[in-house]
Coordinates of C-alpha atoms in Angstrom, one line a residue:
Chain A
M1 CA 96.7 -69.2 13.4
M2 CA 97.7 -69.3 17.1
L3 CA 94.5 -70.9 18.4
S4 CA 94.7 -74.7 18.5
K5 CA 91.7 -77.0 18.1
K6 CA 92.3 -78.2 21.6
S7 CA 92.0 -74.8 23.1
A8 CA 88.9 -74.1 21.0
K9 CA 87.4 -77.3 22.5
V10 CA 88.3 -76.1 26.0
F11 CA 86.7 -72.7 25.2
F12 CA 83.5 -74.5 24.2
F13 CA 83.2 -76.9 27.0
G14 CA 84.5 -74.5 29.7
G15 CA 82.3 -71.7 28.6
T16 CA 79.2 -73.9 28.4
I17 CA 79.7 -75.5 31.8
V18 CA 80.4 -72.1 33.5
T19 CA 77.4 -70.3 31.9
F20 CA 75.1 -73.2 32.4
A21 CA 76.0 -73.4 36.1
M22 CA 75.3 -69.7 36.4
F23 CA 72.0 -70.2 34.7
L24 CA 71.0 -73.0 37.1
V25 CA 71.8 -70.9 40.1
M26 CA 69.9 -67.9 38.8
S27 CA 66.9 -70.2 37.9
F28 CA 66.9 -71.7 41.4
M29 CA 67.0 -68.3 43.0
T30 CA 64.2 -67.1 40.8
L31 CA 61.9 -70.0 41.4
T32 CA 62.4 -70.1 45.2
N33 CA 62.6 -66.4 46.0
E34 CA 61.2 -64.2 43.3
V35 CA 58.3 -66.0 41.6
P36 CA 56.3 -66.8 44.8
K37 CA 56.5 -63.2 45.9
R38 CA 55.9 -61.5 42.5
T39 CA 53.1 -63.8 41.4
H40 CA 51.4 -63.8 44.9
E41 CA 51.5 -67.6 45.0
E42 CA 49.3 -67.5 48.1
N43 CA 46.5 -66.4 45.9
L44 CA 46.8 -69.4 43.5
S45 CA 43.3 -70.7 44.3
A46 CA 41.5 -73.7 42.8
E47 CA 39.6 -71.3 40.7
V48 CA 42.7 -69.6 39.3
I49 CA 44.2 -73.0 38.5
A50 CA 41.0 -74.2 36.8
G51 CA 41.1 -70.9 34.9
K52 CA 44.6 -71.6 33.7
K53 CA 43.5 -75.0 32.5
I54 CA 40.7 -73.5 30.4
W55 CA 43.2 -70.9 29.1
E56 CA 45.4 -73.7 27.9
E57 CA 42.7 -76.1 26.6
N58 CA 41.3 -73.4 24.3
N59 CA 44.7 -72.1 23.2
C60 CA 43.8 -68.5 24.1
M61 CA 47.4 -67.4 23.6
G62 CA 47.1 -68.5 20.0
C63 CA 45.5 -65.1 19.4
H64 CA 45.8 -63.1 22.6
T65 CA 48.9 -62.3 24.6
I66 CA 49.3 -62.7 28.3
M67 CA 52.4 -61.3 30.0
G68 CA 53.3 -60.3 26.5
E69 CA 53.3 -63.9 25.3
G70 CA 51.0 -65.2 22.6
G71 CA 49.7 -64.6 19.1
Y72 CA 49.5 -60.8 18.5
Y73 CA 46.1 -61.2 16.8
A74 CA 43.9 -60.1 19.7
P75 CA 44.4 -57.8 22.7
E76 CA 47.0 -58.2 25.4
L77 CA 45.1 -59.5 28.5
T78 CA 47.5 -59.1 31.4
K79 CA 45.6 -56.1 32.8
V80 CA 42.2 -56.9 31.2
Y81 CA 40.5 -57.4 34.6
D82 CA 41.4 -53.8 35.6
R83 CA 40.7 -52.4 32.1
R84 CA 37.4 -54.0 31.3
G85 CA 36.0 -55.4 34.5
E86 CA 34.2 -58.6 35.3
G87 CA 31.0 -58.0 33.5
F88 CA 32.5 -57.3 30.2
I89 CA 34.9 -60.3 30.3
K90 CA 32.0 -62.5 31.3
A91 CA 29.9 -61.3 28.4
V92 CA 32.7 -62.0 25.9
L93 CA 33.3 -65.5 27.2
Q94 CA 29.6 -66.4 27.3
S95 CA 28.8 -65.0 23.9
P96 CA 27.1 -67.7 21.7
V97 CA 28.2 -66.0 18.5
P98 CA 31.7 -64.9 17.7
W99 CA 32.6 -61.7 19.5
Q100 CA 33.8 -59.3 16.9
P101 CA 34.8 -55.8 17.9
R102 CA 36.0 -53.9 14.8
G103 CA 35.3 -57.0 12.6
R104 CA 38.0 -59.3 13.9
K105 CA 36.3 -62.5 15.1
M106 CA 36.9 -64.4 18.4
V107 CA 35.8 -68.1 18.7
A108 CA 32.4 -68.2 20.4
Y109 CA 33.0 -70.1 23.6
N110 CA 29.5 -69.9 25.0
M111 CA 31.0 -70.7 28.5
N112 CA 28.9 -71.7 31.5
D113 CA 29.0 -69.6 34.6
T114 CA 31.6 -71.7 36.5
D115 CA 34.1 -71.7 33.6
A116 CA 33.6 -68.0 33.1
A117 CA 34.2 -67.3 36.8
N118 CA 37.3 -69.5 36.8
M119 CA 38.7 -67.6 33.7
I120 CA 38.0 -64.3 35.5
A121 CA 39.8 -65.5 38.6
F122 CA 42.8 -66.5 36.5
L123 CA 42.9 -63.1 34.7
K124 CA 42.5 -61.2 38.0
W125 CA 45.4 -63.2 39.5
V126 CA 47.6 -62.5 36.4
G127 CA 46.8 -58.8 36.6
E128 CA 48.1 -58.5 40.1
M129 CA 51.6 -59.9 39.3
D130 CA 54.7 -57.7 39.5
L131 CA 55.9 -57.8 35.9
N132 CA 58.8 -55.2 36.1
G133 CA 56.6 -52.5 34.6
F134 CA 55.0 -54.4 31.8
P135 CA 52.7 -53.5 30.1
P136 CA 54.1 -49.9 29.9
E137 CA 51.8 -47.0 30.5
P138 CA 51.4 -44.8 27.3
D139 CA 53.6 -41.8 27.7
Y140 CA 53.0 -39.5 24.7
K141 CA 51.3 -36.2 25.1
S142 CA 50.6 -33.9 22.2
T143 CA 53.0 -31.1 22.0
K144 CA 51.2 -29.4 19.1
N145 CA 50.6 -25.7 19.5
N146 CA 46.9 -25.0 19.9
K147 CA 45.1 -21.7 20.4
K148 CA 43.1 -23.0 23.4
Chain B
M1 CA 77.1 -90.8 -1.4
K2 CA 79.3 -93.6 0.0
Y3 CA 76.8 -95.8 1.8
K4 CA 73.5 -97.3 0.7
S5 CA 71.7 -96.4 3.9
Q6 CA 72.3 -92.7 3.3
K7 CA 69.4 -92.9 0.8
I8 CA 66.9 -92.8 3.7
A9 CA 67.7 -89.0 4.0
Y10 CA 65.8 -88.4 0.7
Y11 CA 62.5 -89.5 2.2
F12 CA 63.0 -87.3 5.3
F13 CA 63.6 -84.3 2.9
A14 CA 60.5 -85.2 0.9
L15 CA 58.4 -85.2 4.0
A16 CA 60.0 -82.0 5.3
L17 CA 59.2 -80.1 2.0
L18 CA 55.6 -81.4 2.1
L19 CA 55.1 -80.1 5.6
L20 CA 56.8 -76.8 4.6
V21 CA 54.2 -76.3 1.9
L22 CA 51.4 -76.9 4.4
Q23 CA 53.0 -74.5 6.8
I24 CA 53.0 -71.8 4.1
V25 CA 49.3 -72.5 3.4
Y26 CA 48.4 -71.9 7.0
G27 CA 50.5 -68.7 6.9
F28 CA 48.4 -67.4 4.1
I29 CA 45.2 -68.3 6.1
M30 CA 46.5 -66.0 8.8
G31 CA 47.6 -63.3 6.5
F32 CA 44.2 -63.1 4.8
A33 CA 42.5 -63.1 8.2
R34 CA 44.5 -60.1 9.2
V35 CA 43.2 -58.1 6.2
G36 CA 39.7 -59.1 7.0
Y37 CA 39.1 -62.2 4.9
D38 CA 38.5 -64.8 7.6
G39 CA 35.9 -66.9 5.8
L40 CA 37.5 -70.1 7.3
H41 CA 37.0 -68.8 10.8
E42 CA 34.5 -71.5 11.7
F43 CA 36.8 -74.3 10.8
I44 CA 40.2 -72.8 11.1
P45 CA 40.2 -69.9 13.5
F46 CA 43.3 -67.9 13.9
N47 CA 44.6 -69.8 16.9
T48 CA 44.3 -73.1 15.1
A49 CA 46.1 -71.6 12.0
R50 CA 48.8 -70.2 14.2
A51 CA 49.4 -73.4 16.1
V52 CA 49.6 -75.4 12.9
H53 CA 51.9 -72.9 11.2
T54 CA 54.4 -72.8 14.1
N55 CA 54.3 -76.5 14.9
L56 CA 54.7 -77.5 11.2
L57 CA 57.7 -75.3 11.2
V58 CA 59.3 -77.1 14.1
V59 CA 58.3 -80.5 12.7
W60 CA 59.6 -80.0 9.2
L61 CA 62.9 -78.5 10.4
L62 CA 63.4 -81.4 12.8
T63 CA 62.5 -83.8 9.9
G64 CA 65.1 -82.0 7.8
F65 CA 67.7 -82.2 10.6
M66 CA 67.0 -85.9 11.0
G67 CA 67.4 -86.5 7.3
A68 CA 70.7 -84.6 7.4
A69 CA 71.9 -86.7 10.3
Y70 CA 71.0 -89.9 8.5
Y71 CA 73.2 -88.8 5.7
I72 CA 76.1 -87.3 7.6
I73 CA 76.6 -89.8 10.4
P74 CA 77.2 -92.9 8.2
E75 CA 79.6 -90.8 6.0
E76 CA 81.5 -89.4 9.0
A77 CA 81.6 -92.6 11.0
E78 CA 82.4 -94.7 7.9
K79 CA 79.7 -97.2 8.6
E80 CA 76.3 -98.1 7.2
L81 CA 73.4 -97.0 9.3
V82 CA 72.7 -99.8 11.8
S83 CA 69.1 -100.4 10.6
V84 CA 67.5 -98.8 7.6
K85 CA 64.2 -100.6 8.4
L86 CA 64.0 -99.0 11.8
A87 CA 64.8 -95.6 10.2
Y88 CA 61.7 -96.1 8.0
V89 CA 59.7 -97.0 11.0
Q90 CA 60.9 -93.8 12.7
L91 CA 60.0 -91.7 9.6
I92 CA 56.5 -93.1 9.3
S93 CA 55.8 -92.8 13.0
L94 CA 57.1 -89.3 13.0
A95 CA 54.8 -88.4 10.2
L96 CA 51.8 -90.1 11.9
V97 CA 52.4 -88.3 15.3
G98 CA 52.8 -85.0 13.4
V99 CA 49.7 -85.4 11.4
T100 CA 47.6 -86.5 14.4
A101 CA 48.7 -83.4 16.3
I102 CA 47.9 -81.1 13.4
V103 CA 44.5 -82.7 12.9
G104 CA 43.8 -82.5 16.6
Y105 CA 44.4 -78.7 16.6
H106 CA 41.3 -78.3 14.4
F107 CA 39.3 -80.0 17.1
N108 CA 40.5 -78.2 20.2
Y109 CA 42.9 -81.0 21.0
W110 CA 46.0 -79.1 22.1
E111 CA 47.7 -77.3 24.9
G112 CA 47.7 -73.5 24.5
R113 CA 51.4 -73.1 25.2
K114 CA 53.1 -71.3 22.4
F115 CA 55.2 -73.6 20.3
L116 CA 54.5 -76.6 22.6
E117 CA 50.9 -77.1 21.6
I118 CA 51.2 -80.8 21.2
P119 CA 49.1 -82.4 23.9
R120 CA 51.0 -84.3 26.6
P121 CA 49.8 -87.8 25.6
L122 CA 51.2 -87.3 22.2
D123 CA 54.4 -85.9 23.8
Y124 CA 55.2 -89.4 25.0
L125 CA 55.0 -90.7 21.4
V126 CA 57.3 -87.9 20.3
V127 CA 59.7 -89.0 23.0
V128 CA 59.6 -92.6 21.9
N129 CA 60.1 -91.5 18.3
V130 CA 63.1 -89.3 19.1
L131 CA 64.6 -92.1 21.3
L132 CA 64.4 -94.4 18.3
F133 CA 66.1 -91.8 16.1
L134 CA 68.8 -91.1 18.6
G135 CA 69.4 -94.8 19.2
L136 CA 70.0 -95.4 15.5
I137 CA 72.3 -92.4 15.2
L138 CA 74.3 -93.2 18.4
A139 CA 74.6 -96.9 17.5
T140 CA 75.9 -96.0 14.1
L141 CA 78.3 -93.4 15.4
F142 CA 79.8 -95.6 18.2
K143 CA 80.1 -98.7 16.1
G144 CA 81.7 -96.8 13.2
K145 CA 85.3 -96.4 12.5
K146 CA 85.6 -92.7 13.2
R147 CA 84.1 -90.2 15.6
T148 CA 84.8 -86.8 14.0
T149 CA 84.2 -83.5 15.7
T150 CA 81.5 -82.6 13.1
A151 CA 79.6 -85.8 13.8
M152 CA 80.0 -85.4 17.6
V153 CA 78.8 -81.8 17.5
L154 CA 75.8 -82.7 15.4
T155 CA 74.9 -85.6 17.6
M156 CA 75.4 -83.6 20.8
G157 CA 72.9 -81.0 19.4
L158 CA 70.4 -83.7 18.7
V159 CA 70.7 -85.4 22.1
F160 CA 70.5 -82.1 24.0
A161 CA 67.4 -81.1 21.9
A162 CA 65.7 -84.3 23.0
L163 CA 66.6 -83.8 26.7
L164 CA 65.4 -80.2 26.6
Y165 CA 62.0 -81.3 25.4
L166 CA 61.3 -82.8 28.8
P167 CA 60.9 -79.7 31.0
G168 CA 58.1 -78.6 28.6
M169 CA 56.1 -81.7 29.5
I170 CA 55.7 -80.9 33.2
W171 CA 52.4 -79.3 34.4
F172 CA 52.7 -76.2 36.6
D173 CA 49.8 -74.4 38.3
N174 CA 51.6 -71.1 38.1
Q175 CA 51.5 -69.4 34.7
T176 CA 54.9 -67.8 35.3
I177 CA 56.7 -71.1 36.1
D178 CA 54.9 -72.7 33.2
S179 CA 56.4 -70.0 30.9
F180 CA 59.7 -70.1 32.7
F181 CA 60.2 -73.8 31.7
R182 CA 58.5 -73.4 28.3
W183 CA 61.4 -71.2 27.4
W184 CA 63.9 -73.8 28.5
V185 CA 62.6 -75.8 25.6
V186 CA 61.9 -73.1 23.0
H187 CA 64.8 -70.7 23.7
L188 CA 67.4 -73.2 24.6
W189 CA 66.4 -75.0 21.4
V190 CA 66.6 -72.3 18.9
E191 CA 69.2 -70.1 20.5
G192 CA 71.2 -73.0 21.9
V193 CA 71.3 -76.6 20.9
W194 CA 69.8 -76.2 17.4
E195 CA 72.8 -74.0 16.7
L196 CA 74.9 -77.0 17.4
I197 CA 72.9 -78.9 14.7
L198 CA 73.2 -75.9 12.4
G199 CA 77.0 -75.7 13.1
G200 CA 77.5 -79.4 12.6
I201 CA 75.7 -79.4 9.2
L202 CA 77.4 -76.2 8.2
A203 CA 80.8 -77.7 9.0
F204 CA 80.1 -80.8 7.1
L205 CA 79.0 -78.8 4.0
L206 CA 82.1 -76.6 4.2
I207 CA 84.4 -79.6 4.4
K208 CA 82.7 -81.1 1.3
L209 CA 82.2 -77.9 -0.7
T210 CA 85.5 -76.0 -0.1
G211 CA 88.0 -78.8 0.4
V212 CA 89.5 -76.8 3.4
D213 CA 91.3 -79.1 5.9
R214 CA 88.8 -80.6 8.4
E215 CA 91.0 -79.6 11.4
V216 CA 90.7 -75.9 10.6
I217 CA 87.0 -76.0 10.0
E218 CA 86.3 -78.0 13.2
K219 CA 88.4 -75.7 15.3
W220 CA 86.3 -72.7 14.3
L221 CA 83.2 -74.8 14.8
Y222 CA 84.1 -75.1 18.4
V223 CA 84.7 -71.4 18.7
I224 CA 81.2 -70.6 17.2
I225 CA 79.3 -73.0 19.3
G226 CA 81.2 -71.8 22.3
L227 CA 80.1 -68.3 21.6
T228 CA 76.6 -69.5 21.1
F229 CA 76.3 -71.2 24.4
I230 CA 78.2 -68.6 26.4
S231 CA 75.8 -65.9 25.2
G232 CA 72.7 -67.9 24.5
I233 CA 72.2 -69.9 27.8
I234 CA 72.0 -66.8 30.1
G235 CA 70.5 -65.0 27.1
T236 CA 67.3 -67.0 27.9
G237 CA 66.8 -64.1 30.3
H238 CA 65.4 -61.9 27.5
H239 CA 62.2 -64.0 27.8
Y240 CA 62.2 -63.4 31.6
Y241 CA 62.1 -59.6 31.7
F242 CA 58.3 -59.2 32.1
I243 CA 56.8 -62.5 33.2
G244 CA 57.0 -62.3 36.9
T245 CA 60.7 -63.2 37.5
G246 CA 63.4 -61.2 39.2
K247 CA 65.4 -58.1 38.1
I248 CA 68.5 -60.2 37.7
W249 CA 67.3 -61.4 34.3
I250 CA 66.9 -57.8 33.1
I251 CA 70.5 -57.1 33.9
L252 CA 72.3 -60.4 33.1
G253 CA 69.8 -61.5 30.5
G254 CA 70.1 -58.1 28.8
I255 CA 73.9 -58.2 28.7
F256 CA 74.3 -61.8 27.6
S257 CA 71.5 -61.7 24.9
A258 CA 73.1 -58.6 23.5
L259 CA 76.2 -60.8 22.9
E260 CA 74.2 -63.4 21.0
P261 CA 74.9 -61.8 17.5
F262 CA 78.6 -62.4 17.9
A263 CA 78.1 -66.2 17.4
F264 CA 76.3 -65.4 14.1
L265 CA 78.9 -62.8 13.1
A266 CA 81.6 -65.4 13.7
M267 CA 79.6 -67.8 11.5
V268 CA 79.6 -65.3 8.6
F269 CA 83.3 -64.7 8.9
F270 CA 83.9 -68.5 9.2
T271 CA 81.7 -69.4 6.2
I272 CA 83.0 -66.8 3.9
G273 CA 86.6 -67.3 5.1
M274 CA 86.5 -71.0 4.4
Y275 CA 84.9 -70.4 1.0
R276 CA 87.7 -68.1 0.0
K277 CA 90.4 -70.2 1.6
G278 CA 89.2 -73.3 -0.3
E279 CA 91.4 -73.5 -3.4
K280 CA 89.3 -75.9 -5.3
K281 CA 85.7 -75.0 -5.9
H282 CA 82.9 -77.6 -5.9
P283 CA 80.8 -77.4 -9.0
N284 CA 77.6 -77.4 -6.9
K285 CA 77.1 -73.7 -7.0
I286 CA 73.5 -73.8 -5.7
A287 CA 74.6 -75.6 -2.6
L288 CA 77.2 -72.9 -2.1
F289 CA 74.6 -70.2 -2.5
W290 CA 72.4 -71.6 0.2
T291 CA 75.4 -72.4 2.5
V292 CA 76.8 -68.9 2.4
G293 CA 73.2 -67.5 2.4
T294 CA 72.3 -69.3 5.7
A295 CA 75.3 -67.7 7.5
V296 CA 74.5 -64.2 6.2
V297 CA 70.7 -64.4 6.6
S298 CA 70.9 -65.9 10.1
F299 CA 73.3 -63.1 11.2
L300 CA 70.8 -60.6 9.9
G301 CA 67.6 -62.3 11.0
A302 CA 68.6 -64.0 14.2
G303 CA 71.5 -61.8 15.2
M304 CA 70.7 -58.2 14.2
L305 CA 66.9 -58.3 14.3
G306 CA 67.1 -60.1 17.6
L307 CA 69.5 -57.4 18.9
A308 CA 67.1 -54.7 17.7
H309 CA 64.6 -55.5 20.4
T310 CA 66.5 -57.5 23.0
L311 CA 67.5 -54.6 25.3
P312 CA 65.1 -54.4 28.2
A313 CA 64.3 -50.7 27.7
V314 CA 63.3 -51.4 24.1
N315 CA 61.7 -54.8 24.8
R316 CA 59.3 -53.2 27.4
Y317 CA 57.6 -51.6 24.4
T318 CA 58.1 -54.2 21.7
H319 CA 57.4 -57.3 23.9
G320 CA 54.2 -59.0 22.6
T321 CA 53.9 -57.0 19.4
L322 CA 54.4 -57.8 15.7
V323 CA 58.1 -56.8 16.1
T324 CA 58.6 -60.3 17.4
A325 CA 57.0 -61.8 14.3
M326 CA 59.4 -59.7 12.2
H327 CA 62.5 -61.2 14.0
G328 CA 61.0 -64.7 14.1
H329 CA 60.4 -65.0 10.4
L330 CA 63.9 -64.0 9.2
A331 CA 65.6 -65.8 12.1
F332 CA 64.0 -69.2 11.4
W333 CA 64.3 -68.8 7.7
G334 CA 68.0 -67.8 7.8
A335 CA 69.3 -70.1 10.5
Y336 CA 67.3 -73.2 10.1
A337 CA 65.2 -73.4 6.9
M338 CA 68.1 -72.3 4.7
I339 CA 70.6 -74.8 6.2
V340 CA 68.1 -77.5 5.4
F341 CA 67.8 -76.2 1.9
A342 CA 71.6 -76.0 1.6
F343 CA 71.9 -79.6 2.7
I344 CA 69.2 -80.8 0.3
S345 CA 70.9 -78.9 -2.5
Y346 CA 74.2 -80.5 -1.7
V347 CA 73.0 -84.1 -1.3
M348 CA 70.5 -84.4 -4.2
P349 CA 73.2 -84.8 -6.9
N350 CA 75.0 -87.3 -4.6
L351 CA 71.9 -89.3 -3.8
T352 CA 70.6 -89.6 -7.4
G353 CA 73.8 -89.3 -9.5
R354 CA 72.3 -86.5 -11.5
K355 CA 74.5 -83.4 -11.6
L356 CA 72.1 -80.6 -12.1
Y357 CA 74.5 -78.2 -10.5
E358 CA 73.7 -74.8 -12.1
S359 CA 70.1 -74.5 -13.2
R360 CA 68.1 -71.4 -13.7
N361 CA 65.3 -72.8 -11.5
G362 CA 67.8 -73.4 -8.7
K363 CA 68.9 -69.7 -8.8
L364 CA 65.3 -68.5 -9.1
A365 CA 64.4 -70.6 -6.0
F366 CA 67.2 -68.9 -4.0
W367 CA 66.5 -65.3 -5.0
L368 CA 62.7 -65.3 -5.0
S369 CA 62.4 -67.0 -1.7
N370 CA 65.0 -64.8 -0.1
I371 CA 63.7 -61.5 -1.5
G372 CA 60.2 -62.6 -0.6
M373 CA 61.2 -63.4 3.0
F374 CA 63.0 -60.1 3.3
G375 CA 59.9 -58.3 2.1
M376 CA 57.7 -60.2 4.6
T377 CA 60.2 -59.3 7.4
A378 CA 60.0 -55.6 6.3
A379 CA 56.2 -55.7 6.3
F380 CA 56.1 -57.2 9.8
G381 CA 58.7 -54.7 10.9
V382 CA 56.8 -51.7 9.7
A383 CA 53.5 -53.0 11.1
G384 CA 55.2 -53.8 14.4
V385 CA 57.0 -50.5 14.9
A386 CA 53.8 -48.6 14.1
Q387 CA 51.9 -50.8 16.5
V388 CA 54.5 -50.1 19.3
Y389 CA 54.1 -46.3 18.8
L390 CA 50.4 -46.2 18.4
E391 CA 49.4 -48.8 21.1
R392 CA 52.2 -48.7 23.6
K393 CA 53.4 -45.1 23.4
M394 CA 50.2 -43.3 22.6
G395 CA 47.7 -45.6 24.2
L396 CA 45.3 -46.3 21.3
E397 CA 43.0 -49.3 21.5
F398 CA 44.4 -52.6 20.2
G399 CA 41.7 -53.0 17.5
D400 CA 42.0 -49.5 16.2
V401 CA 45.7 -49.9 15.8
Q402 CA 45.2 -53.2 14.0
K403 CA 43.0 -51.4 11.5
D404 CA 45.7 -48.7 10.9
I405 CA 48.4 -51.2 10.2
Q406 CA 46.2 -53.5 8.1
V407 CA 47.7 -52.2 4.8
H408 CA 51.1 -53.7 5.7
F409 CA 49.5 -57.1 5.6
Y410 CA 48.7 -56.7 1.9
V411 CA 52.4 -56.1 1.4
L412 CA 53.0 -59.2 3.5
I413 CA 50.7 -61.3 1.4
A414 CA 52.4 -60.0 -1.8
C415 CA 55.9 -60.8 -0.5
A416 CA 54.7 -64.2 0.8
T417 CA 53.5 -65.0 -2.7
M418 CA 57.0 -64.3 -4.1
F419 CA 58.4 -66.4 -1.3
L420 CA 56.1 -69.3 -2.1
T421 CA 57.1 -69.0 -5.8
G422 CA 60.7 -69.4 -4.8
V423 CA 59.9 -72.4 -2.6
T424 CA 57.9 -73.9 -5.5
Y425 CA 61.0 -73.6 -7.8
F426 CA 63.0 -75.4 -5.1
I427 CA 60.5 -78.2 -4.9
I428 CA 60.4 -78.5 -8.7
E429 CA 64.2 -78.9 -8.7
F430 CA 63.9 -81.5 -5.9
L431 CA 61.4 -83.5 -7.9
K432 CA 63.4 -83.3 -11.1
Y433 CA 66.3 -85.1 -9.4
G434 CA 64.0 -88.1 -9.0
K435 CA 64.6 -90.9 -6.5
P436 CA 67.9 -91.9 -5.0
N437 CA 69.6 -95.0 -6.4
D438 CA 72.5 -97.2 -5.7
E439 CA 74.3 -96.3 -8.9
A440 CA 75.1 -93.0 -7.3
I441 CA 77.4 -94.6 -4.8
V442 CA 81.0 -93.3 -5.1
E443 CA 84.0 -93.3 -2.8
D444 CA 84.2 -89.6 -2.0
N445 CA 82.0 -86.5 -2.7
T446 CA 84.6 -84.0 -1.4
V447 CA 85.7 -81.6 -4.1
E448 CA 88.4 -83.1 -6.3

């Protein structure tokens, strides 16, 4: 075989250093230029941050997904503020018994008004992000031939 | 084995297998919840079960890797481990931190950050534990007679894995930045530095099992880990398509992550090539099964099933669905669980001196667990694809879709039972070997 161990080693270290350098540059550009714009960092209020903390402390993404990341057991919540509105979200968060639409149970958080308001602020902020078209809009229309 | 201190590996493997069983139990809890039997909801809600399931996976695999390192490094460096006593301290403290974290998850003591649920105060204990482990490995390696490529690659993987844990410990107010750095840990672990650990263990096994010249094996090891890093580092971009980062990740992340299967394909050619090149066959057939198996199944699970949903146009629909669970199960099983099983199968006769090379139970363990896991992967896959079409394409409500795909979770539970049966056979074999003993010390375990 023509390839020597030495050149294989150069391939590994060279390739790693070059791609890692590219990765760092791309990460830097992303964090300084893209993320502040796309996530509307100016709207990152104390309520939103408090909401994120509650989101983490209760491991909401252990069942739900947000920005598509989480547990796949309960609905995707990126656009839930638009979809369900404040009143519905508040009712779910403040329910003293497990919320169970279609039988699947959610932990009963029985949240106070402040916590619920912070969660809603967080979900509203997430819903306004520019996520490159995620979640996609449903795009199937029936093509079945009907009389009407 | 050649060195007394290598015996410590046994206790790491015992702990790893114990945690694996617990991981499977929590998997069943989730499987049953998905078909409507969630009687444990009050004590173990789904998010607890899931955090325990995934964290136990990470902990038992790391425990397995550590055990492998404690066996490999003395043998490669030709020196006894610098301190067996401290290695025991490390093992016990690892178990304690792990158990504390797992118990805490049942009492809302966690951070809801997928895969990194361990709360930050415990993170510091993890860091201390890993530093102790690395200290022992590095001291043994650098005081030893030799520093082989295999040992260096394995150690490099372990050191990088420790370093990459740190970005996950920082608090960010912005969910996007939080996720951004969470993937530095999770992605760069499993599709980066863990593959160095995998490669190092695989190279060690192939040297021992096939008798092929070390120089040849280590040359190809460099090529494989080179391909891994070149594709995998920027391949992190496939987690950045839809979380509020720029379009550059859609383009470059898409291209580089589509290249990720090549590293696994190379690993298949490498493993099978070395197996066929080796003129003398090691009698430990079970270890060979698992070794060749890990290369093949990781290519299918990590490589091909990853590729199946890594392109941005596909991922826009599959992102955040059960399609990810399909890929995740076979990928972790093939790439990381199977290499630990391969290593355990290889070392048990060496540690105990009992040569149970070709047993019926050993083969049953291999086939039942693999067929079971393939069945589970298929069940997740069918459920996931149906979910994508019904929910994402047609716009049906999440809960209605979950009802429609519920039947696939009965299949999942059936296949998981088969998988568990296989794992049970493996553990029975492990127990049959008994404890390691000094009488098993010989000069060389490479095939004669």
